[in-house]
XYZ file of C-alpha atoms in Angstrom:
580
model
C 38.573 -12.149 -11.456
C 39.985 -13.327 -7.983
C 42.622 -12.340 -5.802
C 44.673 -14.649 -3.275
C 42.944 -16.458 -0.789
C 44.570 -17.029 2.780
C 42.499 -16.940 5.981
C 39.111 -18.697 5.109
C 36.298 -15.856 5.835
C 33.490 -16.906 8.816
C 31.090 -14.426 6.482
C 30.715 -14.194 2.902
C 28.625 -11.395 1.916
C 27.620 -11.420 -1.768
C 26.273 -8.315 -3.536
C 24.599 -8.476 -7.132
C 25.753 -5.281 -9.200
C 23.984 -3.791 -12.161
C 24.186 -0.218 -12.947
C 24.833 0.622 -9.824
C 27.779 3.604 -9.987
C 25.848 5.921 -8.463
C 24.878 4.363 -4.834
C 28.162 1.984 -5.353
C 30.876 4.049 -3.460
C 28.308 4.198 0.024
C 27.480 0.346 -0.248
C 31.371 -0.335 -0.272
C 32.313 1.935 2.209
C 29.750 0.544 4.947
C 30.935 -2.681 3.682
C 34.725 -2.430 4.616
C 33.980 -0.642 7.660
C 32.444 -3.871 8.928
C 33.853 -5.111 12.720
C 33.888 -8.301 11.713
C 37.582 -8.816 10.603
C 37.189 -12.431 8.920
C 34.868 -11.650 6.201
C 34.776 -11.250 2.189
C 32.918 -9.847 -0.092
C 31.864 -10.944 -3.374
C 30.765 -8.564 -5.784
C 28.567 -9.889 -8.726
C 28.063 -7.735 -11.982
C 25.052 -8.769 -13.932
C 26.178 -6.533 -17.437
C 26.373 -3.589 -15.768
C 26.577 -1.110 -18.801
C 28.252 1.863 -16.468
C 31.369 2.195 -14.441
C 30.150 -0.284 -11.583
C 33.101 -2.766 -12.315
C 35.421 0.131 -12.872
C 34.845 1.268 -9.312
C 34.833 -2.810 -7.761
C 37.880 -2.939 -9.393
C 39.649 0.598 -7.593
C 38.486 -0.841 -4.474
C 39.985 -4.442 -5.312
C 43.241 -3.216 -5.398
C 43.048 -1.490 -2.186
C 41.487 -4.340 -0.448
C 42.454 -7.914 -2.493
C 42.202 -9.978 0.372
C 38.425 -9.431 0.830
C 37.207 -7.969 -2.422
C 36.136 -10.684 -5.382
C 34.344 -10.095 -8.429
C 32.765 -12.471 -10.981
C 30.323 -11.729 -13.907
C 26.746 -13.329 -15.163
C 25.293 -11.877 -18.567
C 22.179 -10.372 -17.232
C 20.791 -13.190 -15.557
C 18.809 -11.282 -12.928
C 19.454 -10.797 -8.752
C 18.913 -14.248 -8.585
C 21.642 -15.709 -11.258
C 24.040 -13.298 -9.809
C 23.409 -14.803 -6.292
C 23.462 -18.219 -7.368
C 27.403 -17.051 -8.509
C 28.397 -15.496 -5.627
C 26.957 -18.286 -3.493
C 28.972 -20.771 -5.929
C 32.218 -18.753 -4.806
C 31.580 -18.202 -0.836
C 34.215 -19.690 1.038
C 32.464 -19.163 4.467
C 29.860 -21.231 6.256
C 27.656 -18.203 6.750
C 26.506 -16.081 4.228
C 24.932 -13.042 3.670
C 23.732 -10.752 1.450
C 23.022 -6.804 0.192
C 21.952 -4.803 -2.242
C 24.256 -2.341 -4.199
C 22.784 0.652 -3.571
C 21.720 0.187 0.326
C 23.651 0.967 3.578
C 23.903 -1.534 6.815
C 25.118 -1.018 10.557
C 28.878 -1.227 10.960
C 28.470 -4.327 13.415
C 25.886 -5.765 11.089
C 27.774 -9.147 10.229
C 29.686 -9.547 13.434
C 26.484 -9.485 15.676
C 24.750 -11.858 13.000
C 27.355 -14.181 13.430
C 27.880 -14.195 17.053
C 24.164 -15.052 17.550
C 24.490 -17.364 14.828
C 27.310 -19.190 16.158
C 25.994 -19.160 19.765
C 23.516 -22.418 19.069
C 24.701 -23.539 15.769
C 21.804 -21.645 14.141
C 21.585 -22.071 10.301
C 19.122 -18.931 9.708
C 19.634 -15.926 11.488
C 16.720 -13.343 11.197
C 16.562 -9.819 11.745
C 14.149 -6.627 11.356
C 15.227 -3.981 8.641
C 14.987 0.377 8.259
C 12.985 0.917 5.247
C 14.002 4.374 4.045
C 12.115 6.617 1.931
C 12.068 10.373 1.496
C 14.475 10.502 4.194
C 12.313 8.719 6.936
C 12.807 5.675 8.454
C 10.656 2.854 9.964
C 11.575 -0.715 11.363
C 9.356 -3.649 8.879
C 9.718 -7.245 9.754
C 9.433 -7.857 13.300
C 8.748 -10.844 14.364
C 7.457 -12.167 17.624
C 9.981 -14.193 20.307
C 10.484 -17.352 20.159
C 10.358 -17.322 17.094
C 8.376 -20.324 15.240
C 8.235 -21.527 11.944
C 4.764 -21.001 10.644
C 4.768 -17.684 12.067
C 8.798 -16.885 10.814
C 6.774 -18.345 6.776
C 3.467 -16.202 7.421
C 4.767 -13.009 8.215
C 8.587 -13.307 7.717
C 9.999 -10.667 5.631
C 11.465 -12.128 2.271
C 14.080 -9.953 1.011
C 18.032 -11.825 0.925
C 19.830 -8.825 2.862
C 18.113 -8.970 6.405
C 19.606 -12.519 6.800
C 22.510 -14.569 7.959
C 22.098 -18.335 6.316
C 24.295 -21.311 6.737
C 25.540 -22.562 3.239
C 24.137 -25.944 3.879
C 20.788 -24.755 4.222
C 21.351 -22.590 1.278
C 22.212 -25.828 -0.629
C 19.007 -27.561 1.025
C 16.685 -25.436 -0.771
C 18.538 -25.677 -4.040
C 19.269 -22.712 -6.585
C 17.478 -19.571 -6.648
C 15.302 -19.430 -9.276
C 15.877 -16.355 -12.363
C 13.045 -14.533 -12.258
C 11.176 -11.618 -11.138
C 10.269 -11.835 -6.705
C 12.609 -14.635 -6.673
C 12.951 -13.316 -3.241
C 9.500 -14.758 -2.432
C 9.607 -17.556 -4.737
C 12.964 -18.847 -2.618
C 13.172 -17.780 0.970
C 9.337 -19.279 1.538
C 11.007 -22.974 0.894
C 14.348 -21.893 2.383
C 12.024 -20.815 5.896
C 10.523 -24.565 5.781
C 13.928 -26.005 5.768
C 15.351 -24.284 8.481
C 16.174 -26.249 11.319
C 17.301 -23.738 14.062
C 16.114 -20.714 12.879
C 16.714 -17.622 15.192
C 15.273 -14.137 15.379
C 17.629 -11.020 16.450
C 15.087 -8.182 17.493
C 17.752 -5.645 16.123
C 17.307 -3.764 12.914
C 20.838 -3.877 11.453
C 20.047 -3.225 7.756
C 19.197 0.356 6.089
C 16.596 -0.780 2.438
C 16.211 2.487 0.432
C 12.974 2.599 -1.268
C 13.409 4.125 -5.236
C 10.687 4.693 -7.208
C 10.440 3.266 -10.286
C 10.944 -0.398 -9.311
C 8.860 -3.016 -10.633
C 8.014 -3.913 -7.397
C 6.660 -0.450 -6.466
C 5.178 -0.459 -10.190
C 0.731 -1.383 -10.226
C 0.713 -2.021 -14.220
C 3.686 -3.217 -14.550
C 3.103 -6.550 -16.712
C 6.348 -8.096 -15.058
C 4.603 -8.001 -11.761
C 2.291 -10.682 -13.023
C 5.456 -12.846 -12.414
C 4.619 -12.962 -8.786
C 2.169 -15.503 -9.885
C 5.320 -17.418 -10.753
C 7.074 -16.783 -8.001
C 4.303 -17.529 -5.304
C 3.732 -21.033 -7.281
C 7.171 -21.865 -7.730
C 7.682 -21.465 -3.190
C 4.354 -23.566 -2.830
C 6.250 -26.424 -5.171
C 9.349 -26.427 -3.603
C 8.815 -25.665 -0.345
C 9.380 -28.790 2.624
C 5.857 -30.374 2.570
C 5.051 -30.532 6.392
C 5.102 -26.690 6.187
C 3.055 -26.723 2.660
C -0.081 -24.955 4.439
C 1.507 -22.039 5.932
C 3.072 -21.150 3.108
C -0.098 -21.475 0.866
C -1.392 -19.143 3.230
C 1.277 -16.576 3.080
C 0.637 -17.133 -0.733
C -2.840 -16.604 -0.457
C -2.072 -13.228 1.721
C 0.313 -12.085 -0.933
C -2.629 -12.511 -3.151
C -4.995 -9.959 -1.421
C -2.329 -7.622 -1.022
C -1.623 -7.874 -4.607
C -5.608 -7.747 -6.246
C -5.454 -4.496 -3.655
C -2.532 -3.112 -5.097
C -2.097 -3.928 -8.221
C -6.306 -4.284 -9.534
C -5.683 -3.794 -12.649
C -4.870 -7.401 -13.224
C -7.251 -8.624 -10.176
C -8.994 -11.358 -12.492
C -5.503 -12.847 -12.732
C -5.206 -12.936 -9.176
C -8.356 -14.548 -8.458
C -7.440 -17.389 -10.775
C -4.234 -17.451 -9.139
C -5.809 -18.088 -6.005
C -8.729 -20.599 -7.098
C -5.925 -22.913 -7.975
C -4.795 -23.798 -4.368
C -8.483 -23.839 -3.109
C -7.871 -27.812 -1.992
C -4.983 -26.774 0.248
C -6.840 -23.109 1.353
C -10.050 -24.348 2.465
C -9.230 -26.197 5.390
C -5.943 -24.383 6.006
C -5.225 -24.632 9.348
C -2.631 -21.291 9.533
C -4.497 -19.679 7.713
C -7.629 -20.193 9.595
C -5.536 -18.722 12.574
C -6.451 -15.387 11.080
C -10.283 -15.388 10.696
C -10.656 -12.203 9.009
C -7.857 -13.086 6.133
C -9.118 -16.505 5.981
C -12.841 -15.054 5.427
C -11.886 -12.993 2.140
C -10.087 -15.758 0.978
C -13.311 -18.021 0.949
C -15.028 -15.061 -0.424
C -12.535 -14.797 -3.490
C -12.878 -18.500 -3.793
C -16.302 -18.030 -4.607
C -15.878 -15.288 -6.945
C -18.029 -15.624 -10.398
C -15.927 -17.327 -13.120
C -18.068 -15.443 -15.373
C -17.475 -11.399 -15.954
C -19.746 -8.628 -16.992
C -20.098 -8.524 -20.675
C -18.787 -6.139 -23.227
C -22.287 -4.437 -23.311
C -22.371 -0.772 -23.001
C -25.260 0.903 -22.345
C -26.192 4.441 -22.801
C -29.590 6.623 -23.176
C -30.567 9.390 -25.568
C -34.619 9.237 -25.307
C -35.631 12.841 -26.516
C -33.383 12.446 -29.439
C -30.742 15.080 -28.016
C -28.388 13.481 -30.396
C -25.215 12.925 -27.958
C -21.970 11.390 -29.212
C -20.602 8.150 -27.545
C -17.896 7.645 -29.899
C -15.348 8.438 -27.015
C -17.291 5.752 -24.983
C -17.412 3.272 -27.399
C -13.280 3.499 -28.081
C -12.613 3.931 -24.311
C -14.795 2.144 -22.319
C -13.189 -1.253 -22.509
C -9.644 -2.564 -23.740
C -11.106 -4.706 -26.833
C -14.045 -2.384 -27.936
C -17.971 -3.093 -26.803
C -21.622 -3.306 -28.202
C -22.608 0.030 -27.772
C -26.612 -0.185 -27.109
C -28.280 3.450 -27.395
C -31.664 3.073 -25.759
C -34.287 5.383 -26.941
C -37.898 5.154 -28.509
C -36.449 2.923 -31.550
C -35.419 0.118 -28.842
C -37.538 0.661 -26.121
C -41.666 0.173 -25.678
C -42.415 3.613 -24.406
C -46.074 2.222 -23.495
C -45.151 -1.241 -21.763
C -45.902 0.516 -18.461
C -48.568 3.253 -17.507
C -45.793 4.835 -15.373
C -43.264 5.042 -18.350
C -45.736 6.475 -20.536
C -46.909 8.900 -18.211
C -43.169 10.289 -17.287
C -42.783 10.450 -21.075
C -45.274 12.226 -21.647
C -44.496 14.823 -18.741
C -40.767 15.087 -20.715
C -39.440 13.157 -17.356
C -36.940 11.269 -19.557
C -34.577 10.559 -16.890
C -36.642 8.619 -15.072
C -37.899 6.456 -18.609
C -33.645 6.211 -19.364
C -33.062 4.828 -15.830
C -36.123 2.397 -15.996
C -34.859 0.586 -19.480
C -31.024 1.041 -18.352
C -32.100 -1.230 -15.072
C -34.118 -3.538 -16.986
C -31.334 -4.230 -19.722
C -28.468 -4.646 -17.129
C -30.538 -6.870 -15.288
C -31.462 -9.132 -18.328
C -28.567 -8.966 -20.752
C -25.729 -7.674 -18.242
C -23.347 -4.810 -18.993
C -21.988 -1.146 -18.052
C -23.876 2.192 -18.031
C -22.899 5.342 -18.490
C -24.661 7.925 -18.201
C -24.239 11.676 -19.709
C -21.079 13.655 -18.625
C -18.531 10.954 -18.416
C -15.184 11.600 -18.906
C -12.995 8.122 -19.057
C -9.514 8.007 -18.178
C -8.666 3.947 -18.290
C -10.647 1.079 -19.456
C -13.479 -0.046 -17.181
C -12.248 -3.702 -17.391
C -11.053 -4.066 -13.368
C -15.060 -3.270 -12.848
C -16.351 -6.055 -15.177
C -14.475 -8.791 -12.638
C -17.326 -8.702 -10.030
C -21.134 -9.564 -10.333
C -22.129 -5.952 -10.129
C -20.706 -2.425 -9.205
C -21.832 0.518 -8.167
C -20.145 3.705 -7.076
C -20.480 6.830 -4.589
C -21.241 10.256 -5.585
C -20.414 11.595 -1.670
C -20.990 10.001 1.653
C -24.390 10.537 1.511
C -25.703 9.673 -2.239
C -24.861 6.840 -4.647
C -23.921 7.878 -8.817
C -26.880 6.912 -11.180
C -23.826 7.879 -13.822
C -21.682 4.240 -13.598
C -22.975 0.978 -12.787
C -22.584 -2.810 -14.237
C -23.466 -6.117 -13.954
C -23.297 -9.755 -15.178
C -26.917 -11.041 -16.524
C -29.542 -11.649 -13.850
C -27.332 -10.247 -11.198
C -29.361 -10.469 -7.897
C -28.761 -7.167 -6.541
C -29.218 -5.852 -10.059
C -33.093 -7.163 -9.713
C -33.785 -5.876 -6.302
C -32.952 -2.586 -8.435
C -35.351 -3.375 -11.507
C -38.264 -4.914 -8.536
C -38.876 -1.258 -7.195
C -39.513 -0.270 -11.251
C -41.298 -3.300 -11.869
C -43.601 -3.119 -9.188
C -45.110 0.744 -8.713
C -46.347 0.085 -5.318
C -42.799 -0.170 -4.237
C -42.493 3.656 -3.261
C -45.321 6.299 -2.985
C -43.269 8.080 -5.385
C -43.317 6.078 -8.587
C -41.052 8.659 -10.079
C -38.177 8.360 -7.312
C -34.843 9.483 -8.089
C -32.250 6.469 -9.356
C -30.119 7.522 -6.366
C -32.714 7.051 -3.639
C -33.296 3.770 -4.878
C -30.042 2.985 -5.291
C -29.539 4.352 -1.710
C -32.455 2.529 -0.338
C -31.459 -1.021 -2.358
C -27.588 -0.999 -1.525
C -28.058 -0.196 2.066
C -31.328 -2.738 3.070
C -30.700 -5.586 0.745
C -26.909 -5.379 0.180
C -25.558 -4.216 3.763
C -23.194 -1.239 2.127
C -22.363 1.257 4.463
C -22.804 4.865 3.612
C -19.033 5.752 4.131
C -17.843 6.494 0.634
C -14.978 4.303 0.787
C -14.193 1.205 -1.939
C -15.447 -2.212 -0.807
C -14.647 -5.248 -2.918
C -15.493 -8.242 -1.081
C -17.794 -7.469 2.139
C -20.956 -6.874 0.002
C -23.105 -8.873 -2.811
C -21.566 -6.212 -5.112
C -18.592 -4.260 -5.214
C -18.459 -0.776 -4.679
C -16.152 2.494 -5.293
C -15.272 5.328 -3.694
C -16.054 8.743 -5.387
C -12.586 9.167 -6.303
C -13.000 5.987 -8.685
C -15.863 7.450 -10.708
C -16.884 11.187 -9.848
C -13.171 12.812 -8.892
C -9.958 11.222 -8.692
C -7.275 13.334 -8.344
C -4.242 10.594 -8.266
C -6.535 7.955 -6.884
C -4.857 4.765 -8.694
C -8.087 2.916 -9.476
C -9.348 6.619 -11.112
C -11.321 5.296 -14.385
C -13.623 8.003 -15.052
C -14.887 11.644 -14.320
C -18.180 13.360 -13.557
C -18.909 16.390 -15.715
C -21.297 18.504 -14.103
C -20.990 21.461 -16.427
C -24.443 20.920 -16.980
C -25.457 21.539 -13.151
C -23.683 24.783 -12.814
C -26.553 26.937 -12.203
C -28.465 24.086 -10.186
C -28.324 24.810 -5.938
C -25.394 22.794 -4.312
C -23.057 22.542 -7.611
C -19.653 24.226 -8.182
C -18.536 24.128 -11.476
C -14.093 23.944 -11.212
C -11.593 23.011 -13.799
C -9.954 19.545 -13.521
C -6.803 20.630 -11.809
C -8.700 22.596 -9.403
C -10.991 19.603 -8.136
C -7.457 17.322 -8.527
C -5.656 19.474 -6.373
C -8.730 19.428 -3.677
C -9.015 15.703 -3.918
C -5.101 15.590 -2.840
C -5.471 17.161 0.143
C -5.493 15.383 3.373
C -8.880 13.945 4.599
C -10.867 16.220 6.795
C -10.772 15.944 10.421
C -13.824 13.829 11.814
C -15.744 15.654 14.295
C -14.669 14.179 17.750
C -11.259 14.607 17.083
C -11.858 18.242 15.699
C -13.406 18.839 18.992
C -11.044 17.201 20.995
C -8.212 19.255 19.271
C -9.910 22.448 19.360
C -10.020 21.415 22.924
C -6.590 21.110 23.391
C -5.388 23.883 21.598
C -7.330 26.393 23.980
C -5.782 24.911 26.567
C -2.509 25.093 25.282
C -2.736 28.748 24.339
C -4.185 28.914 27.721
C -1.171 27.409 29.442
C 0.977 29.677 26.919
C -0.485 32.898 27.985
C 0.011 32.327 31.779
C 3.451 31.586 30.851
C 3.929 34.434 29.413
C 1.951 36.225 32.492
C 4.436 34.636 35.103
C 7.532 35.428 32.600
C 6.477 38.922 32.693
C 5.774 38.831 36.653
C 9.362 37.486 37.118
C 10.907 39.888 34.821
C 9.228 42.356 37.043
C 10.562 40.999 40.524
C 13.807 40.455 39.088
C 13.852 44.277 37.881
C 12.964 44.841 41.888
C 15.353 42.625 43.056
C 17.816 44.255 41.361
C 16.554 47.694 42.359
C 16.952 46.878 46.043
C 20.250 45.357 45.629
C 21.579 48.523 44.354
C 19.757 50.547 47.201
C 21.275 47.851 49.984
C 24.826 48.493 47.595
C 24.239 52.506 48.284
C 23.322 51.762 52.033
C 26.654 49.585 52.591
C 28.686 52.054 51.043
C 27.654 55.360 53.146
C 29.661 57.060 55.912
C 26.816 56.331 58.441
C 26.683 52.463 57.669
C 30.532 52.218 57.693
C 30.395 54.422 61.119
C 27.275 52.383 62.960
C 29.363 49.017 62.208
C 30.782 48.664 65.934
C 27.405 49.297 67.287
C 25.543 46.355 64.907
C 28.476 44.240 66.318
C 27.695 44.949 69.545
C 24.422 44.366 69.266
C 25.157 40.528 67.980
C 26.684 39.939 71.215
């Protein structure tokens, strides 16, 4: 469906639409009141099932020379944009989403900059709006430089004005998820004369539930397809810059979509030949080193051996562990007197004789982890999610708090060097004066001395020879997206230093803001005291001022009484004579 064309527009704006009736009228009004007169709006309905088409048709009746409507059969935003570009009449093409809005002079300003020196790409920052708060995103340094544009540039379509020749040279937009990443990085590489306008003009509304906001939706793995497309279709001389940007995106995905961590590692390793000597990536040493670390990440995953202990025959129920620890089941190994030789060392024999089953259990746990690989779960662990992500590392450990590592959750591949160092402390009793030093203390000594771990209760995935997870991952998670299991301290409720609370209460504690550091707290207290002192001074000054005003008013009234008295009027002539 299309109205009759009269004057050729200077800008065509393409707007994909899919079930956007809730926001479409607002977006339509921002578009129709643009200050640029020579503009057309091309709406492409992508198979909406709501009233979106009806709303667009209502506006078309009133603005026949500005609004045009086309249809696609649910091909996604990529296909819808291709359809819009195909029917665009202007030399410059902009894009908008059907649920966002923009400044009323956005396209006039961008066109003015574009025509000034025949720029084929105008790039602007934008406002990200979330929970009624807005922040500027996508800022670049000036003057704009191609490698910088590729590495740092925002890939969304809607914050740019693009010459149709550049769009045609880049080719069709792929019909995949994350099509903006797939297409815009090659477009940046082909741009001949890009320009940066340092003024945010577009308001992108961040809404919950989208694929790009999801951590575990399998569609997020399409980011791998998009990034492969970008490297394959970019201009050859800018392939290093595109690969560097892709590597940076992979690092981000490893952190935010960690459930697919192993897939992202494999994805990164495909580009080893480019990345190892990537001059653009080397301009960012910290990122480059992270990428190099992951390129050496072991292919071997921790085996699906699940170790638990039952020395002293407490007859623990391990069915939940067996069912939930891994995605595809596991080999459950219950370490006890039947499969462990209590007499293999003097210290183990003595510990068992004295009823120190904790020492005996940890001795055989560490030994078996090092010899065979697997994951150990101690008593009182409640599993929320499978520990598949943790299996990606050569070895992993977790914080109990800022002073301690947990002795209830850990794992490694066979012959892991960090676990070997821990096993040495048991294999050679002379390692410690206290032969029966608890595992928590051994962990602390080895992880600090050998692995260089800093006691900060933070998650570190690549800085050390082993991965280390913060307490919100293993102990009490609250809303931590990485939370896989919790510690149940019910058995310790009579011991000093333990307070047993309901899960919901612990969760509310975890969700509160982090405690202010001592230095900041002291400064805050100093400033607060100073502020209160100044407020008290102001209060006293206001009292004094009020008192002075009251006194001044009393004096003015007294003077008025004198000036209206008979004696004052009678003596007026004498005061006049005195002046002379």
